[in-house]
XYZ file of C-alpha atoms in Angstrom:
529
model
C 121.718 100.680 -16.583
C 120.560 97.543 -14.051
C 121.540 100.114 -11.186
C 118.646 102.756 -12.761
C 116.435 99.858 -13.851
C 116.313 99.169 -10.106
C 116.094 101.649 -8.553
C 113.362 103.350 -11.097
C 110.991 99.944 -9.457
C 112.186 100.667 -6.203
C 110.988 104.142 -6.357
C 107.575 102.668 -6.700
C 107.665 100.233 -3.956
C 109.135 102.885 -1.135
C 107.146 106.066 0.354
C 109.596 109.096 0.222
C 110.023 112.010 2.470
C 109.355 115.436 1.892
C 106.364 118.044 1.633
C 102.755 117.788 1.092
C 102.113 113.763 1.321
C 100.018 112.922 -2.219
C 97.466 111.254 -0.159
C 96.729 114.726 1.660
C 96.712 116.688 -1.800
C 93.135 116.989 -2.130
C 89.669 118.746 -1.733
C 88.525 116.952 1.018
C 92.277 116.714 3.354
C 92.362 120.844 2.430
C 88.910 121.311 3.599
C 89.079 119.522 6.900
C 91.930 120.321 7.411
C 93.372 117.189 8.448
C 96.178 114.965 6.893
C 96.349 111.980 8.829
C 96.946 108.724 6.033
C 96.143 104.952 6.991
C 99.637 103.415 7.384
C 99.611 100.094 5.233
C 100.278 97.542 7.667
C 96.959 97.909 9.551
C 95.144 100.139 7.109
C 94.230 102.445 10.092
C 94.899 106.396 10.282
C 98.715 106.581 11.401
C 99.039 102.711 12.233
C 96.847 103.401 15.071
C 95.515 99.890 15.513
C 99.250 98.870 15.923
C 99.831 101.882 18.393
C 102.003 103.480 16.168
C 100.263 106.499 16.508
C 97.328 108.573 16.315
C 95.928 111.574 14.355
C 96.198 114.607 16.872
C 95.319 118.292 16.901
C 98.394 119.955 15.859
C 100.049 121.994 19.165
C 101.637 125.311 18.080
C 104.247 127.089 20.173
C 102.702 130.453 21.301
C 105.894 132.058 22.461
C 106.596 135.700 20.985
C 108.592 136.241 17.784
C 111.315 138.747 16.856
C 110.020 141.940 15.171
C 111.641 141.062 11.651
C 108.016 140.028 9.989
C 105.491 142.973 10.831
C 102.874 141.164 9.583
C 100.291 138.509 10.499
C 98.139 135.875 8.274
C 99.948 137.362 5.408
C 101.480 133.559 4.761
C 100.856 130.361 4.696
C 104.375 129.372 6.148
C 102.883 131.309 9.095
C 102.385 128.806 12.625
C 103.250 125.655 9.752
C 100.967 124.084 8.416
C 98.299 125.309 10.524
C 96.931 127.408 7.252
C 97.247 123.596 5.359
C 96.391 121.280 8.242
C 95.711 121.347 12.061
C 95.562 117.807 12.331
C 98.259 115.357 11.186
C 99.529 111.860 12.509
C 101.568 112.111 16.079
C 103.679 109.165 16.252
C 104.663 107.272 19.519
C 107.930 105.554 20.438
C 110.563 105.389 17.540
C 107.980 105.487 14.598
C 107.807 108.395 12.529
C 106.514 109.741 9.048
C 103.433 111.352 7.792
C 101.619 108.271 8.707
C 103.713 107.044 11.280
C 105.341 104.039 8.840
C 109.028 104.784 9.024
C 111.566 104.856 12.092
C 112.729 107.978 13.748
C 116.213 108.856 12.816
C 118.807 106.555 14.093
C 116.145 103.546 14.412
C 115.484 100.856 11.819
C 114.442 96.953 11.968
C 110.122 95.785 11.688
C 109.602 97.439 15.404
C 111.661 100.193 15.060
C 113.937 99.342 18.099
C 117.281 98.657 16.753
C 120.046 101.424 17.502
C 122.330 102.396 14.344
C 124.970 104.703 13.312
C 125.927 104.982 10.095
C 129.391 107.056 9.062
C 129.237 110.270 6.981
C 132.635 110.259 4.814
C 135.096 112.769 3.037
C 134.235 112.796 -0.483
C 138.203 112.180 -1.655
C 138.594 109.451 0.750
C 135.515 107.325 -0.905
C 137.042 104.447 -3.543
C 136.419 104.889 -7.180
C 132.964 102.319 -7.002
C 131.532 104.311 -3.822
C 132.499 107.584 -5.346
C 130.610 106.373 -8.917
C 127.976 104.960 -6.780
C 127.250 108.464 -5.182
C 127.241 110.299 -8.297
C 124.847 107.711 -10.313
C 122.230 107.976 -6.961
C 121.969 111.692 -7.269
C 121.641 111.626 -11.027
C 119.037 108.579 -9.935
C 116.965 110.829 -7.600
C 116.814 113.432 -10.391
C 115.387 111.354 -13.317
C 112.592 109.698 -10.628
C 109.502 111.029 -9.845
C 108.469 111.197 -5.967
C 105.864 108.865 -5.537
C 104.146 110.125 -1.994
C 104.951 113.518 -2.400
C 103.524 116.878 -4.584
C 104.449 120.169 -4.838
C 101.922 123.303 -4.327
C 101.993 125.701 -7.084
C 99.265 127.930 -5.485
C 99.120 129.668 -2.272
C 96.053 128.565 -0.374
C 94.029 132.165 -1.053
C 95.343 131.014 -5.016
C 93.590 127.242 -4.296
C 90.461 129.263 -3.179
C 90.874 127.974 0.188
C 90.962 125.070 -0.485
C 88.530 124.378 -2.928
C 90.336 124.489 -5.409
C 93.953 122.371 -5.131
C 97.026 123.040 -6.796
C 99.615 120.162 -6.555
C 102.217 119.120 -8.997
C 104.663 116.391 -9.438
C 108.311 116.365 -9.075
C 111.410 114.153 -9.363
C 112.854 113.058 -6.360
C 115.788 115.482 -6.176
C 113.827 118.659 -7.419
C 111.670 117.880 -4.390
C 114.557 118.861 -2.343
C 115.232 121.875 -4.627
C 111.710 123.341 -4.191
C 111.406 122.449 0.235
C 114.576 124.878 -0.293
C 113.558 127.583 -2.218
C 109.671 127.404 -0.459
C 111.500 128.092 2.855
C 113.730 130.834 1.785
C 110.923 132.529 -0.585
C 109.906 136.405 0.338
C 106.191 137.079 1.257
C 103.793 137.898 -1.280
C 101.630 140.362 -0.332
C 99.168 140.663 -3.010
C 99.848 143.443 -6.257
C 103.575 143.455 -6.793
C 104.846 144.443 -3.486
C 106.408 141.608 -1.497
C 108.378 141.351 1.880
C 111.998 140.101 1.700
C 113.630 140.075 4.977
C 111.662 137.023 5.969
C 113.759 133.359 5.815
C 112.554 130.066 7.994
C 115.481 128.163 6.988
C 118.527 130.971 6.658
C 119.885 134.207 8.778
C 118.293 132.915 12.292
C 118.880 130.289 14.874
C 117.234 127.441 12.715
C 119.789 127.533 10.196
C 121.606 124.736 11.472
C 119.100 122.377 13.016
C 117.101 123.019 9.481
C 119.940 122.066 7.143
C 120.740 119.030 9.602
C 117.011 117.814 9.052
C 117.111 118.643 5.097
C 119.890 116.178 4.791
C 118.659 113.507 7.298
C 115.357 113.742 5.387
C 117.362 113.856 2.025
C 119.891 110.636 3.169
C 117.155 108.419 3.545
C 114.885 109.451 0.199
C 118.375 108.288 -1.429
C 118.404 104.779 0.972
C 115.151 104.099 -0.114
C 115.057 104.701 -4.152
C 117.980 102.731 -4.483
C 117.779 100.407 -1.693
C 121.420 101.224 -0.484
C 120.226 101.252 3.078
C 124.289 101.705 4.466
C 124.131 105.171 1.988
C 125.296 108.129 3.954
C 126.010 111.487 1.822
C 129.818 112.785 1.532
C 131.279 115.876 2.925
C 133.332 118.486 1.021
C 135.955 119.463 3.650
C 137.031 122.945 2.035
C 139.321 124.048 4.672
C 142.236 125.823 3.401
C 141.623 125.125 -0.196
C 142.866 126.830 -3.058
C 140.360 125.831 -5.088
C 137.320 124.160 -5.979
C 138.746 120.496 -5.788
C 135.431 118.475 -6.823
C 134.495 120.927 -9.736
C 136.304 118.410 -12.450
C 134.366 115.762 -14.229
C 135.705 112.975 -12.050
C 133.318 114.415 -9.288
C 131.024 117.100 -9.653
C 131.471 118.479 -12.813
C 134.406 120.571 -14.354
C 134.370 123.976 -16.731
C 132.613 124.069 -20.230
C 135.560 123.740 -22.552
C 133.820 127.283 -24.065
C 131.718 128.894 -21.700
C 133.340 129.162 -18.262
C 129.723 129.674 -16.966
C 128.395 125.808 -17.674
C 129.365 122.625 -16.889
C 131.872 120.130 -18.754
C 129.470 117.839 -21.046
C 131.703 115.161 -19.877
C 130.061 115.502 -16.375
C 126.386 113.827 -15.867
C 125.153 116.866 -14.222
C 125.780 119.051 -17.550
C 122.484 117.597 -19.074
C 120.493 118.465 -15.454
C 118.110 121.359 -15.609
C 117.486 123.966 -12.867
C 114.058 125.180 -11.056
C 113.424 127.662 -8.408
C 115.817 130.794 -9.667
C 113.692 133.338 -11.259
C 112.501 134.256 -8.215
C 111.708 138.081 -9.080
C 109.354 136.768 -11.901
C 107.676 134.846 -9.505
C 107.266 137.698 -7.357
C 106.058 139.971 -10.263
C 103.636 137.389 -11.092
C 102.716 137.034 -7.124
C 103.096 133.219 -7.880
C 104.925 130.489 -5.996
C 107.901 128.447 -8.591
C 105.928 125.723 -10.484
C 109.054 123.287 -10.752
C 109.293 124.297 -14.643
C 112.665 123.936 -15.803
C 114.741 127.038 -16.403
C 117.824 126.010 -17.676
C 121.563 124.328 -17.171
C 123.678 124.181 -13.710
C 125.737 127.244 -13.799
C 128.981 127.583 -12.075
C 132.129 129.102 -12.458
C 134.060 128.943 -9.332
C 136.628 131.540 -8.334
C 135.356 134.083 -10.671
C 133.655 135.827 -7.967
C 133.264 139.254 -6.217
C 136.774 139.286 -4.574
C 135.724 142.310 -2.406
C 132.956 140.077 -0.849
C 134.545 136.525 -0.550
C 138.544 136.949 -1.251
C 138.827 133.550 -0.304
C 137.496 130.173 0.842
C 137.708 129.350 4.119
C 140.559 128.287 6.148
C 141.207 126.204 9.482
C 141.835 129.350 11.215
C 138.487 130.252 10.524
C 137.218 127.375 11.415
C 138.453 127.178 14.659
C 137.493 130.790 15.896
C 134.066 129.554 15.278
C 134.298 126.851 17.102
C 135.754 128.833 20.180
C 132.517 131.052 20.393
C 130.524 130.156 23.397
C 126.989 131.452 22.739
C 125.036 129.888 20.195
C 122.817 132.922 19.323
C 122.995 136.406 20.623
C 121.497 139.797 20.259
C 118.723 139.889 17.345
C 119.264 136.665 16.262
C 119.397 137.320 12.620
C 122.419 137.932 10.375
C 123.231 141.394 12.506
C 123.810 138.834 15.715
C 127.432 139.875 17.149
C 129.457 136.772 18.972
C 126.965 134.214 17.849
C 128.134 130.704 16.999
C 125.688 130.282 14.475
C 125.830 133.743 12.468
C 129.273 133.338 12.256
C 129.438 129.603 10.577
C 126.210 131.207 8.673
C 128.716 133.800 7.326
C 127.653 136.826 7.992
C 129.759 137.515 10.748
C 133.791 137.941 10.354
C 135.412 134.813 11.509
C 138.227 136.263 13.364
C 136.200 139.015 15.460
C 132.685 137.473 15.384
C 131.218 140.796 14.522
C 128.468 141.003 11.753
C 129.698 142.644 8.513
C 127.394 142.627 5.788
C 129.370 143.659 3.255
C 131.489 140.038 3.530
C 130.455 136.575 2.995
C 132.511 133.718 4.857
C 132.675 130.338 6.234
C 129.502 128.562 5.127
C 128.287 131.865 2.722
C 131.474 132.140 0.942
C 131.281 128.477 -0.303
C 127.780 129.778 -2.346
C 129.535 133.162 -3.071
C 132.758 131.295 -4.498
C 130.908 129.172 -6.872
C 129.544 132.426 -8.698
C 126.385 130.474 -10.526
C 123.250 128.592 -9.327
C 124.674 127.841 -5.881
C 125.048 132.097 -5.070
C 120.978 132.524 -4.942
C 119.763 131.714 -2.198
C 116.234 130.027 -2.836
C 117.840 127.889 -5.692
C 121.287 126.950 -4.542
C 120.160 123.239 -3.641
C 120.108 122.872 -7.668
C 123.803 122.508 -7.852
C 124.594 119.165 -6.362
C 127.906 120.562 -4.318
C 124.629 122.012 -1.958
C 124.789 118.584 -0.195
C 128.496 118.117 0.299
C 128.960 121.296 1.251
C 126.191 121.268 3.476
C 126.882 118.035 4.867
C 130.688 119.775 5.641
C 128.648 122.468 7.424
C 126.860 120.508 9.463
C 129.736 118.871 10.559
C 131.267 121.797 12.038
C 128.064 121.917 14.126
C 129.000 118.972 15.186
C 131.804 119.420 16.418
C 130.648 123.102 18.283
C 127.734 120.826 19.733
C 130.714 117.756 21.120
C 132.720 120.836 22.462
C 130.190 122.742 24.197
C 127.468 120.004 25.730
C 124.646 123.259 25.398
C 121.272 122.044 27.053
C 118.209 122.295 24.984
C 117.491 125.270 26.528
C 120.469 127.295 24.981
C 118.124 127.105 21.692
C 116.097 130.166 21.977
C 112.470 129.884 22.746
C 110.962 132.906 21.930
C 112.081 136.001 20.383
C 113.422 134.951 17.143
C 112.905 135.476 13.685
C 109.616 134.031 12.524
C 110.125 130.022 12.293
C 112.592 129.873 14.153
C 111.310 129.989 18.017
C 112.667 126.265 19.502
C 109.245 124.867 19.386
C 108.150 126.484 15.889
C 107.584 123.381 13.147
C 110.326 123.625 10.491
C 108.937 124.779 7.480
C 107.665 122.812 4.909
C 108.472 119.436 6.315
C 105.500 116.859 6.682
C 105.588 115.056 8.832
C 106.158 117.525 11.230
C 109.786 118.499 13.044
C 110.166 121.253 15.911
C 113.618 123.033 15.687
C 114.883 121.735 18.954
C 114.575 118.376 17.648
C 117.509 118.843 16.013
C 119.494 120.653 18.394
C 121.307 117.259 19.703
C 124.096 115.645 18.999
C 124.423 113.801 15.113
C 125.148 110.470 17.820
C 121.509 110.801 18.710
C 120.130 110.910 15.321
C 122.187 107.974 13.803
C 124.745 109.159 11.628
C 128.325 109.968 12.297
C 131.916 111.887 10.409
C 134.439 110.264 9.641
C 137.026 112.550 10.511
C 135.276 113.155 14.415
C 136.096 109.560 14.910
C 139.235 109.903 15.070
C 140.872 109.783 18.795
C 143.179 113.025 18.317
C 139.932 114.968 18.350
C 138.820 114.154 21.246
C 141.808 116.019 23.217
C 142.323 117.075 26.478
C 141.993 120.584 25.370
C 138.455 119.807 23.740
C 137.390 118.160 26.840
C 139.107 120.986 29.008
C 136.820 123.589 27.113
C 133.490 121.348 27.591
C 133.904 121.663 31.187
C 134.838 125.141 31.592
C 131.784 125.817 29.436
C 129.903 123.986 31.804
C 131.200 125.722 34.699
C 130.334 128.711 32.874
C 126.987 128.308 32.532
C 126.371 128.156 36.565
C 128.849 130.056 37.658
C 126.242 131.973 39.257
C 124.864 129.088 41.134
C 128.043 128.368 42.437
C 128.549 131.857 44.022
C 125.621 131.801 45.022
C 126.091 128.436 46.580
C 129.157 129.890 48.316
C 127.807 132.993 49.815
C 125.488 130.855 51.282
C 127.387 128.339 52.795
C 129.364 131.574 54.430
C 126.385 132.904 55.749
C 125.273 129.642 56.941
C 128.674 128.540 58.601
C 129.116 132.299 60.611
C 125.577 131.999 61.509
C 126.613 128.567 62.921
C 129.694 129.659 64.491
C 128.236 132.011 66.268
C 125.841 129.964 67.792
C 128.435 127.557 68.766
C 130.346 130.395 70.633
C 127.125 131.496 72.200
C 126.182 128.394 73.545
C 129.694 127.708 74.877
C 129.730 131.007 76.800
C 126.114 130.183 78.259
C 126.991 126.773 79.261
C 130.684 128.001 80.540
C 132.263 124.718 78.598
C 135.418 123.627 79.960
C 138.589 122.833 78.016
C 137.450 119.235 78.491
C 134.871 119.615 76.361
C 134.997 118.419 72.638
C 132.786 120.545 70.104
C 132.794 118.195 66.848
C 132.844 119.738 63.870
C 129.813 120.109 62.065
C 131.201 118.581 58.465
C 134.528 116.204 59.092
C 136.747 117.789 56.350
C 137.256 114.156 54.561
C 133.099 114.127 54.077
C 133.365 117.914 53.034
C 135.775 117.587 50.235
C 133.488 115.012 48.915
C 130.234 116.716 48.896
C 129.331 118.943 45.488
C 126.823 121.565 44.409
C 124.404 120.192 42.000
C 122.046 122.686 39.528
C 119.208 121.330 37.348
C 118.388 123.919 34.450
């Protein structure tokens, strides 16, 4: 009780991250269009005075899209949050936040300048306290409300442009829940028709950098409500498991004794309710999920369709993943053949890399498996094994980002899916985050696994692959490098011979030679991409 006594004051001491800030919620932010909130140490518009930042005109990437959306101002997720705000708070240095109060990722201390890494651990490798601890901070962020952050429950057309807002409140956790399902949600196009192939946070190259920001942006809403600032979320590693290991009361929740469907009422996530899942009523209704709640967790793990996902995942798996070499190919959408990230996604096999969308594997088969709330899409974060599972995820990213060193520029800028374009603004974060952002090793953005710290990881063969990788990628330079330096050197030697047969050079004579071979052995072709 003193840990939820605490952390309820806490809560209304500390600004949390999320979606539209409260302080932007209104008639007059909507109708100017600008959302740029005084930061409380000076009192000026993104800490300005204390050159923290400044409220900008929002820059939007103009690079083509894929052809998956045929439509245009259809959306208000379209060029985010341009149809919300074009001007917001641009932070300098290491500052960040929708007014430029917090530090980036990986920062902390008054000025924002002190480096920090903090671990990410295997759930069954926490102690008894840390692995109580965890469980009483999510049931913590789901019984507080978010106190700088609303929901919409209107499109924009619905808030008559403005005019008229429509913001809600929300606990700290459902907050989470609903930037989840508002990402994932299908187009409403006025009557009842609607557009479903549209995603900006699944079946495209942002899936990963997306999820990576989700829990970065989740992590630290938990550090602040509680105060735990050392509070890094767990990872499931399901690798070659039989079973669902953490669905049992001592973790996340075991079977109803009685209905295989719900969860033990021993478990504190039995009394939790659900939002976000009815998600062809809200299309019927043309209306966007109000956060209402719509009943128990669901789950019932292994009782799944076996033709789809026969199993969970295994190392083998795991591995042939990691082995792919190009992080996106082809369409870029769940069809993508030989793509690192449609693979892991799941909608590729993980033993040929070749989409098959009749399966669902590696990170897919986890939500298939669990055969309840986490198997629909737009309101799988409801089930708290989203974030350990997710976390897990990302960590395999991890490790396919250590292995392969790709340069920014192996994100793709242009072409993809709508959202997803390297410089397109994640959808619905504010403050704002470009995809590319996240495209960097978990080093850069403070946090850490377990398990990749260990030495035997870093093997010669992972290092081996790196650099062949590397050569890889200019291979062509190199050639070309070389077919130069052949025409250069005959073009050379012949001169040398000509000269010698117009000057009739004796034997006594010494031609030197235009590299010595010691200095030539040393010398090496450098590319810039």
């Amino acid at each position: 009780m003193l840990l939820f006594a605490l952390g309820f004051l806490l809560v209304l001491l500390q600004p949390s991250t999320g979606q539209f800030p409260r302080v932007c919620a209104n008639t007059q932010s909507l109708l100017s269009k600008e959302c740029c909130p005084p930061w409380d140490g000076d009192g000026s518009p993104c800490g300005e005075l204390s050159s923290r930042g400044s409220c900008q005109n929002i820059l939007l990437s103009q690079a083509p899209l894929g052809p998956q959306f045929p439509f245009s101002g259809v959306d208000d997720r379209e060029d985010w949050p341009s149809v919300f705000y074009n001007r917001t708070c641009r932070c300098e240095g290491n500052f960040m936040g929708f007014n430029c109060g917090e530090c980036k990722f990986g920062f902390s201390g008054l000025n924002c300048t002190e480096r920090q890494v903090k671990t990410r651990r295997n759930i069954f490798q926490l102690t008894t306290s840390e692995k109580n601890k965890f469980l009483a901070y999510l049931n913590l962020a789901k019984n507080v409300p978010s106190q700088d952050y609303v929901i919409a429950t209107g499109t924009y057309t619905q808030m008559n442009n403005g005019s008229n807002p429509m913001f809600r409140d929300i606990n700290v956790y459902d907050l989470f829940v609903w930037m989840h399902y508002y990402a994932s949600r299908d187009t409403l196009l006025g009557g009842s028709s609607v557009w479903r192939d549209v995603d900006f946070a699944h079946e495209a190259p942002g899936f990963l950098p997306w999820h990576r920001a989700f829990l970065l942006l989740w992590e630290r809403q938990i550090q602040k409500i509680t105060g735990d600032e050392n509070f890094t979320i767990p990872y499931w590693d399901w690798r070659d498991a039989e079973d669902c290991g953490v669905c049992n009361d001592e973790y996340m929740g075991g079977r109803h004794p009685t209905n295989p469907n719900l969860l033990s009422p021993a478990s504190i996530f039995s009394s939790w309710q659900v939002i976000c899942t009815r998600s062809e009523e809200y299309n019927s209704r043309q209306a966007l999920c109000s956060a209402t709640n719509e009943g128990p967790i669901r789950r019932n793990p292994g009782n799944n369709d076996k033709s789809r996902t026969p199993r969970l995942p295994s190392s083998a798996d795991v591995e042939f993943c990691l082995a792919l070499t190009q992080y996106e190919s082809g369409s870029m959408d769940k069809t993508a053949n030989y793509s690192f990230r449609n693979t892991l996604e799941g909608f590729a096999n993980p033993q040929t890399a070749i989409a098959n969308p009749s399966q669902s594997t590696l990170h897919n088969a986890l939500h298939i498996y669990m055969n309840g709330s986490m198997s629909q899409v737009q309101g799988s974060a409801n089930d708290p094994i989203f974030v350990i599972h997710h976390a897990f995820v990302d960590s395999i990213f991890e490790r396919w980002l250590r292995r392969h060193r790709p340069m920014l520029e192996v994100y793709p800028a242009a072409n993809a899916p709508i959202g997803h374009n390297r410089e397109n603004y994640m959808v619905p974060f504010i403050p704002l985050y470009r995809n590319g952002e996240f495209f960097k090793p978990s080093r850069e953005l403070g946090y850490d696994y377990e398990y990749l710290q260990e030495p035997a990881l870093e093997s010669f063969q992972d290092i081996l692959t790196s650099y062949l990788q590397q050569a890889r990628q200019i291979w062509a330079w190199l050639v070309g490098a070389a077919v130069f330096g052949g025409i250069v050197t005959a073009a050379l030697t012949g001169l040398t011979k000509a000269c010698r047969k117009k000057k009739g050079g004796t034997s006594s004579e010494i031609q030197p030679l235009l590299i010595e071979s010691e200095d030539y052995n040393n010398m090496t072709y450098q590319s810039n991409f």
